Amino acid sequence: MKLAVWDPDEPFRRWRDALAQHAGELRLAVEVVDAAAEPDEQADFALVWRPPAEWLAGQQRLRAVFNLGAGVDAVLPLMRAHAPQVPLIRLEDAGMGRQMADYVAEAVLHAHRRMDDYAALQAHATWEPLVLAPRTGFGVGFLGLGHMGLAAARRVQALDFPVLACTRSGTPRAGTDFDGPIYGIDRLYEFLGHCRVLVVLLPLTPETRGLLDYGALSHLPRGAHVVNAGRGALLHEQDLLDLLEQQHLGGATLDVFEHEPLPAGHPLWSQPRVRITPHVAAHTLVGPSAAQIMRKIAALERGDHPGGIVDARLGY
Ligand code: GLV
């Protein structure tokens, strides 16, 4: 079988070598082609990150498309337009959960230990111990409890902060070891009212786009910290800035933005209580991802349904 890889972020040979290794272990005969170099090669399976529409449209015999990331918002519209019958399969953790847990844990501790306040005091050479909020009242809320949200929530739980979550349905997925209350999205404002730190890890869909606007964000308690490591368009950047300037919000740690790279001169760059990282919270790891994708291909070959098949109706 032929596998085509389209990944502008990674040298092709890294994918080729890792896929060949795992195919060998599973006794699958595969040929891996570089879709950017050989766009006319027809593949059975495609592994893609932001592929061009015309390349996808030209692929006639695809049996499945694997998204080389957790979020499928960039590729799903292309699939709908050019390959509506082909299953789209996303990565399930594949080493990203631990990275996300690290990113979120750092932000929670940063907020709890009032590091932005100390940075402001340091700027004026001021030695002033600040009061620490009791941990028991310092709720950390997870908006979205998929693979990324759950990995991060587990870590924050292990740091002894009270956790809560808000998801579309408000019910835990089977087998989920999440220890806090879970609100349905219809109770979003009530949920936000309990979040001293809000961690945004929702998929971007027509329902979630722009969900965190001024009205929603102003339900966060005074001084709350916002962490967005999901997608930029979930949150209104100007509304966040307004609430920071009005000192309703205490700070933000942002990894994703409505427009990436974040344009030079964007007011977020110069807001001292905003920390910016360039979409690096959880990077796709070639080794674990190739292993997972080859296992899923083996399952498809056996006629099984692997995990991570995107529900096009829900958009994730
Ligand atoms: C990164 O943003 C991903 O979706 O994996």
Tab-separated table of C-alpha atoms and ligand atoms in Angstrom:
chain	number	residue	atom	x	y	z
A	1	MET	CA	0.000	0.000	0.000
A	2	LYS	CA	1.074	3.559	-0.629
A	3	LEU	CA	1.198	6.277	2.072
A	4	ALA	CA	1.531	9.930	1.080
A	5	VAL	CA	2.851	12.441	3.632
A	6	TRP	CA	2.185	16.190	3.469
A	7	ASP	CA	3.809	17.962	6.390
A	8	PRO	CA	5.448	21.343	5.818
A	9	ASP	CA	6.766	21.337	9.411
A	10	GLU	CA	8.909	18.192	9.340
A	11	PRO	CA	11.533	16.779	6.941
A	12	PHE	CA	9.882	14.029	4.890
A	13	ARG	CA	12.597	11.461	5.641
A	14	ARG	CA	11.751	11.528	9.358
A	15	TRP	CA	8.195	10.405	8.597
A	16	ARG	CA	9.371	7.900	5.975
A	17	ASP	CA	11.846	6.227	8.317
A	18	ALA	CA	9.490	6.095	11.303
A	19	LEU	CA	6.556	4.789	9.233
A	20	ALA	CA	8.748	2.161	7.563
A	21	GLN	CA	10.019	0.983	10.961
A	22	HIS	CA	6.539	0.565	12.446
A	23	ALA	CA	5.155	-0.980	9.254
A	24	GLY	CA	7.962	-3.558	9.444
A	25	GLU	CA	7.065	-4.377	13.062
A	26	LEU	CA	3.441	-4.922	12.000
A	27	ARG	CA	4.508	-6.873	8.877
A	28	LEU	CA	2.797	-4.398	6.579
A	29	ALA	CA	4.344	-3.648	3.183
A	30	VAL	CA	4.253	0.088	2.633
A	31	GLU	CA	5.717	2.597	0.228
A	32	VAL	CA	5.920	6.121	1.659
A	33	VAL	CA	5.852	9.030	-0.788
A	34	ASP	CA	6.541	12.730	-0.299
A	35	ALA	CA	3.332	14.356	-1.495
A	36	ALA	CA	5.017	17.741	-1.935
A	37	ALA	CA	7.687	16.252	-4.230
A	38	GLU	CA	5.418	13.799	-6.068
A	39	PRO	CA	1.945	15.324	-5.986
A	40	ASP	CA	0.547	13.084	-8.736
A	41	GLU	CA	1.283	9.791	-6.951
A	42	GLN	CA	-2.039	8.213	-5.947
A	43	ALA	CA	-1.975	6.990	-2.332
A	44	ASP	CA	-4.124	4.628	-0.271
A	45	PHE	CA	-3.606	6.608	2.924
A	46	ALA	CA	-2.609	10.235	3.420
A	47	LEU	CA	-0.913	11.768	6.473
A	48	VAL	CA	-1.398	15.501	6.346
A	49	TRP	CA	-0.951	18.806	8.119
A	50	ARG	CA	-2.655	21.692	6.257
A	51	PRO	CA	-2.491	20.123	2.779
A	52	PRO	CA	-3.342	22.182	-0.321
A	53	ALA	CA	-6.915	21.671	-1.553
A	54	GLU	CA	-5.860	20.853	-5.135
A	55	TRP	CA	-3.602	18.033	-3.976
A	56	LEU	CA	-6.374	16.480	-1.883
A	57	ALA	CA	-8.849	16.939	-4.754
A	58	GLY	CA	-6.460	15.052	-7.077
A	59	GLN	CA	-6.239	11.994	-4.803
A	60	GLN	CA	-8.691	9.447	-6.205
A	61	ARG	CA	-8.253	6.291	-4.158
A	62	LEU	CA	-7.720	7.371	-0.572
A	63	ARG	CA	-9.044	4.979	2.058
A	64	ALA	CA	-8.383	7.306	5.003
A	65	VAL	CA	-6.713	10.614	5.810
A	66	PHE	CA	-4.724	10.995	9.044
A	67	ASN	CA	-4.444	14.497	10.490
A	68	LEU	CA	-0.953	15.048	11.911
A	69	GLY	CA	-2.274	16.906	14.939
A	70	ALA	CA	-5.080	16.921	17.459
A	71	GLY	CA	-7.213	19.713	15.952
A	72	VAL	CA	-8.845	19.062	12.579
A	73	ASP	CA	-10.357	22.498	11.939
A	74	ALA	CA	-7.921	23.286	9.077
A	75	VAL	CA	-8.411	20.045	7.154
A	76	LEU	CA	-12.089	19.276	7.779
A	77	PRO	CA	-13.477	21.876	5.319
A	78	LEU	CA	-11.127	20.498	2.617
A	79	MET	CA	-12.305	16.961	3.321
A	80	ARG	CA	-15.938	18.051	3.118
A	81	ALA	CA	-15.294	19.700	-0.247
A	82	HIS	CA	-12.954	17.189	-1.891
A	83	ALA	CA	-13.147	13.829	-0.135
A	84	PRO	CA	-16.484	13.716	1.714
A	85	GLN	CA	-16.658	9.910	1.829
A	86	VAL	CA	-13.123	9.374	3.125
A	87	PRO	CA	-12.717	8.956	6.912
A	88	LEU	CA	-10.609	11.596	8.615
A	89	ILE	CA	-8.674	10.328	11.640
A	90	ARG	CA	-6.952	12.545	14.188
A	91	LEU	CA	-4.029	11.804	16.469
A	92	GLU	CA	-5.068	10.682	19.932
A	93	ASP	CA	-2.505	12.055	22.350
A	94	ALA	CA	0.543	10.411	20.690
A	95	GLY	CA	2.883	12.138	23.152
A	96	MET	CA	1.135	15.522	22.958
A	97	GLY	CA	-0.810	15.090	26.211
A	98	ARG	CA	2.291	15.201	28.384
A	99	GLN	CA	3.555	18.342	26.637
A	100	MET	CA	0.162	19.995	27.082
A	101	ALA	CA	0.105	18.981	30.748
A	102	ASP	CA	3.523	20.638	31.231
A	103	TYR	CA	2.380	23.813	29.489
A	104	VAL	CA	-0.829	24.115	31.501
A	105	ALA	CA	0.780	23.186	34.838
A	106	GLU	CA	3.375	25.940	34.375
A	107	ALA	CA	0.636	28.486	33.671
A	108	VAL	CA	-1.445	27.406	36.680
A	109	LEU	CA	1.539	27.668	39.029
A	110	HIS	CA	2.525	30.987	37.449
A	111	ALA	CA	-0.953	32.345	38.132
A	112	HIS	CA	-1.257	30.872	41.621
A	113	ARG	CA	2.178	32.149	42.715
A	114	ARG	CA	1.286	35.635	41.320
A	115	MET	CA	4.369	35.773	39.118
A	116	ASP	CA	2.914	38.613	36.983
A	117	ASP	CA	2.492	40.701	40.137
A	118	TYR	CA	6.083	39.962	41.165
A	119	ALA	CA	7.295	40.919	37.663
A	120	ALA	CA	5.506	44.259	38.055
A	121	LEU	CA	7.082	44.768	41.509
A	122	GLN	CA	10.518	43.812	40.201
A	123	ALA	CA	10.220	46.457	37.476
A	124	HIS	CA	10.172	49.008	40.319
A	125	ALA	CA	12.771	47.218	42.470
A	126	THR	CA	10.057	46.653	45.066
A	127	TRP	CA	10.451	43.951	47.726
A	128	GLU	CA	6.924	43.077	48.788
A	129	PRO	CA	5.643	39.638	49.800
A	130	LEU	CA	2.112	39.084	48.438
A	131	VAL	CA	-0.702	37.009	49.918
A	132	LEU	CA	-1.086	33.573	48.363
A	133	ALA	CA	-4.647	32.420	47.584
A	134	PRO	CA	-5.545	29.205	49.454
A	135	ARG	CA	-5.181	26.293	47.062
A	136	THR	CA	-8.536	24.836	48.058
A	137	GLY	CA	-10.372	27.863	46.628
A	138	PHE	CA	-8.227	28.122	43.513
A	139	GLY	CA	-10.405	26.305	40.962
A	140	VAL	CA	-8.833	25.415	37.631
A	141	GLY	CA	-11.468	24.955	34.944
A	142	PHE	CA	-10.994	23.005	31.741
A	143	LEU	CA	-13.120	24.089	28.834
A	144	GLY	CA	-12.885	20.935	26.721
A	145	LEU	CA	-11.961	17.544	28.111
A	146	GLY	CA	-10.614	15.646	25.119
A	147	HIS	CA	-7.211	13.983	25.093
A	148	MET	CA	-5.399	17.293	25.637
A	149	GLY	CA	-7.798	18.632	28.255
A	150	LEU	CA	-7.823	15.418	30.208
A	151	ALA	CA	-4.029	15.043	30.233
A	152	ALA	CA	-3.676	18.611	31.502
A	153	ALA	CA	-6.482	18.228	34.052
A	154	ARG	CA	-4.907	15.084	35.487
A	155	ARG	CA	-1.632	16.922	36.006
A	156	VAL	CA	-3.304	19.911	37.671
A	157	GLN	CA	-5.288	17.512	39.856
A	158	ALA	CA	-1.988	15.876	40.861
A	159	LEU	CA	-0.757	19.339	41.912
A	160	ASP	CA	-3.690	19.407	44.369
A	161	PHE	CA	-5.726	22.177	42.780
A	162	PRO	CA	-9.487	21.701	42.631
A	163	VAL	CA	-10.472	21.013	39.005
A	164	LEU	CA	-13.726	21.425	37.132
A	165	ALA	CA	-14.653	21.081	33.485
A	166	CYS	CA	-17.176	22.182	30.906
A	167	THR	CA	-17.890	20.038	27.853
A	168	ARG	CA	-20.507	19.893	25.100
A	169	SER	CA	-22.530	17.171	26.782
A	170	GLY	CA	-21.566	17.675	30.419
A	171	THR	CA	-20.998	13.933	30.873
A	172	PRO	CA	-17.612	12.268	31.308
A	173	ARG	CA	-16.321	10.020	28.521
A	174	ALA	CA	-16.250	6.354	29.478
A	175	GLY	CA	-13.210	5.468	31.566
A	176	THR	CA	-12.323	9.091	32.324
A	177	ASP	CA	-10.601	9.545	35.703
A	178	PHE	CA	-11.570	13.166	36.172
A	179	ASP	CA	-12.262	14.111	39.753
A	180	GLY	CA	-14.219	17.351	39.534
A	181	PRO	CA	-17.661	18.561	38.515
A	182	ILE	CA	-18.419	18.608	34.774
A	183	TYR	CA	-20.796	21.271	33.445
A	184	GLY	CA	-22.630	21.085	30.120
A	185	ILE	CA	-21.937	23.938	27.702
A	186	ASP	CA	-25.433	25.288	28.450
A	187	ARG	CA	-24.063	26.143	31.935
A	188	LEU	CA	-20.913	27.832	30.618
A	189	TYR	CA	-21.353	31.086	32.555
A	190	GLU	CA	-21.914	29.266	35.843
A	191	PHE	CA	-18.800	27.155	35.169
A	192	LEU	CA	-16.720	30.255	34.381
A	193	GLY	CA	-17.732	31.784	37.689
A	194	HIS	CA	-15.704	29.088	39.508
A	195	CYS	CA	-12.494	29.309	37.424
A	196	ARG	CA	-9.544	31.159	38.953
A	197	VAL	CA	-7.675	29.760	35.977
A	198	LEU	CA	-9.550	28.942	32.766
A	199	VAL	CA	-7.842	26.467	30.440
A	200	VAL	CA	-9.270	26.544	26.918
A	201	LEU	CA	-8.777	23.285	25.038
A	202	LEU	CA	-11.891	22.995	22.908
A	203	PRO	CA	-11.944	21.985	19.264
A	204	LEU	CA	-12.728	24.868	16.903
A	205	THR	CA	-16.145	24.270	15.310
A	206	PRO	CA	-18.937	26.602	14.164
A	207	GLU	CA	-20.436	26.178	17.682
A	208	THR	CA	-17.263	27.080	19.558
A	209	ARG	CA	-15.906	29.869	17.307
A	210	GLY	CA	-15.915	33.132	19.276
A	211	LEU	CA	-17.441	31.427	22.333
A	212	LEU	CA	-15.250	33.400	24.751
A	213	ASP	CA	-16.399	36.944	24.117
A	214	TYR	CA	-16.713	39.862	26.522
A	215	GLY	CA	-19.947	38.543	28.032
A	216	ALA	CA	-18.509	35.095	28.699
A	217	LEU	CA	-15.084	36.235	29.915
A	218	SER	CA	-16.612	38.744	32.310
A	219	HIS	CA	-18.174	35.812	34.190
A	220	LEU	CA	-14.688	34.754	35.293
A	221	PRO	CA	-13.893	35.866	38.859
A	222	ARG	CA	-11.914	39.084	39.235
A	223	GLY	CA	-8.193	38.446	38.767
A	224	ALA	CA	-8.676	35.171	36.833
A	225	HIS	CA	-5.989	33.944	34.447
A	226	VAL	CA	-6.875	32.645	30.958
A	227	VAL	CA	-4.832	29.922	29.258
A	228	ASN	CA	-5.633	29.315	25.590
A	229	ALA	CA	-3.830	26.383	24.011
A	230	GLY	CA	-6.755	25.249	21.835
A	231	ARG	CA	-7.372	27.578	18.902
A	232	GLY	CA	-7.140	31.354	18.710
A	233	ALA	CA	-10.574	31.859	17.185
A	234	LEU	CA	-12.282	30.390	20.270
A	235	LEU	CA	-11.593	33.686	22.039
A	236	HIS	CA	-12.146	37.357	21.124
A	237	GLU	CA	-8.693	38.845	21.508
A	238	GLN	CA	-9.920	42.436	21.800
A	239	ASP	CA	-12.445	41.463	24.502
A	240	LEU	CA	-9.669	39.725	26.437
A	241	LEU	CA	-7.492	42.835	26.141
A	242	ASP	CA	-10.349	45.077	27.308
A	243	LEU	CA	-10.963	42.907	30.378
A	244	LEU	CA	-7.227	42.881	31.181
A	245	GLU	CA	-7.051	46.655	30.870
A	246	GLN	CA	-10.095	47.034	33.129
A	247	GLN	CA	-8.253	44.740	35.586
A	248	HIS	CA	-11.156	42.335	35.629
A	249	LEU	CA	-8.792	39.625	34.354
A	250	GLY	CA	-5.401	39.127	36.003
A	251	GLY	CA	-3.425	37.702	33.089
A	252	ALA	CA	-3.292	35.322	30.171
A	253	THR	CA	-1.013	32.654	28.767
A	254	LEU	CA	-1.675	32.307	25.044
A	255	ASP	CA	-0.250	29.745	22.631
A	256	VAL	CA	-2.757	30.174	19.791
A	257	PHE	CA	-4.100	33.227	18.000
A	258	GLU	CA	-6.761	34.196	15.526
A	259	HIS	CA	-3.992	35.009	13.003
A	260	GLU	CA	-0.723	33.075	13.215
A	261	PRO	CA	2.000	34.183	13.349
A	262	LEU	CA	0.612	36.892	15.627
A	263	PRO	CA	1.171	40.073	13.562
A	264	ALA	CA	3.922	42.459	14.687
A	265	GLY	CA	2.301	45.440	16.354
A	266	HIS	CA	-0.682	43.425	17.634
A	267	PRO	CA	-1.639	44.900	21.045
A	268	LEU	CA	-1.314	41.462	22.707
A	269	TRP	CA	2.469	41.648	22.229
A	270	SER	CA	2.778	44.648	24.490
A	271	GLN	CA	0.266	43.812	27.232
A	272	PRO	CA	2.557	43.045	30.215
A	273	ARG	CA	0.148	40.524	31.744
A	274	VAL	CA	-0.036	38.425	28.596
A	275	ARG	CA	2.531	35.710	27.991
A	276	ILE	CA	2.847	34.593	24.385
A	277	THR	CA	4.218	31.376	22.912
A	278	PRO	CA	4.176	30.627	19.157
A	279	HIS	CA	1.807	27.599	18.984
A	280	VAL	CA	4.242	25.219	20.647
A	281	ALA	CA	2.295	23.896	23.657
A	282	ALA	CA	2.076	20.393	22.181
A	283	HIS	CA	4.174	19.523	19.170
A	284	THR	CA	3.436	16.488	16.974
A	285	LEU	CA	6.075	13.850	17.766
A	286	VAL	CA	7.046	11.843	14.688
A	287	GLY	CA	7.912	8.551	16.455
A	288	PRO	CA	4.787	8.070	18.601
A	289	SER	CA	2.543	9.493	15.861
A	290	ALA	CA	3.920	7.158	13.194
A	291	ALA	CA	3.489	4.201	15.572
A	292	GLN	CA	-0.119	5.156	16.310
A	293	ILE	CA	-0.994	5.750	12.649
A	294	MET	CA	0.508	2.428	11.534
A	295	ARG	CA	-1.498	0.636	14.249
A	296	LYS	CA	-4.633	2.344	12.971
A	297	ILE	CA	-3.836	1.384	9.381
A	298	ALA	CA	-3.376	-2.217	10.514
A	299	ALA	CA	-6.805	-2.013	12.206
A	300	LEU	CA	-8.389	-0.662	9.014
A	301	GLU	CA	-6.749	-3.480	7.043
A	302	ARG	CA	-8.407	-5.977	9.393
A	303	GLY	CA	-11.767	-4.261	8.874
A	304	ASP	CA	-11.833	-2.745	12.398
A	305	HIS	CA	-12.688	0.841	13.318
A	306	PRO	CA	-9.698	2.581	14.919
A	307	GLY	CA	-10.173	5.349	17.498
A	308	GLY	CA	-10.007	9.009	16.535
A	309	ILE	CA	-12.347	8.933	13.514
A	310	VAL	CA	-13.681	12.468	13.200
A	311	ASP	CA	-17.430	12.967	13.368
A	312	ALA	CA	-17.874	15.461	10.515
A	313	ARG	CA	-21.229	16.550	11.936
A	314	LEU	CA	-19.670	17.554	15.280
A	315	GLY	CA	-16.474	18.828	13.667
A	316	TYR	CA	-13.990	16.929	15.860
B	1	GLV	C1	-1.953	21.505	17.167
B	1	GLV	O1	-2.413	22.590	17.256
B	1	GLV	C2	-2.725	20.316	16.957
B	1	GLV	O2	-3.906	20.419	16.611
B	1	GLV	O3	-2.177	19.225	17.150
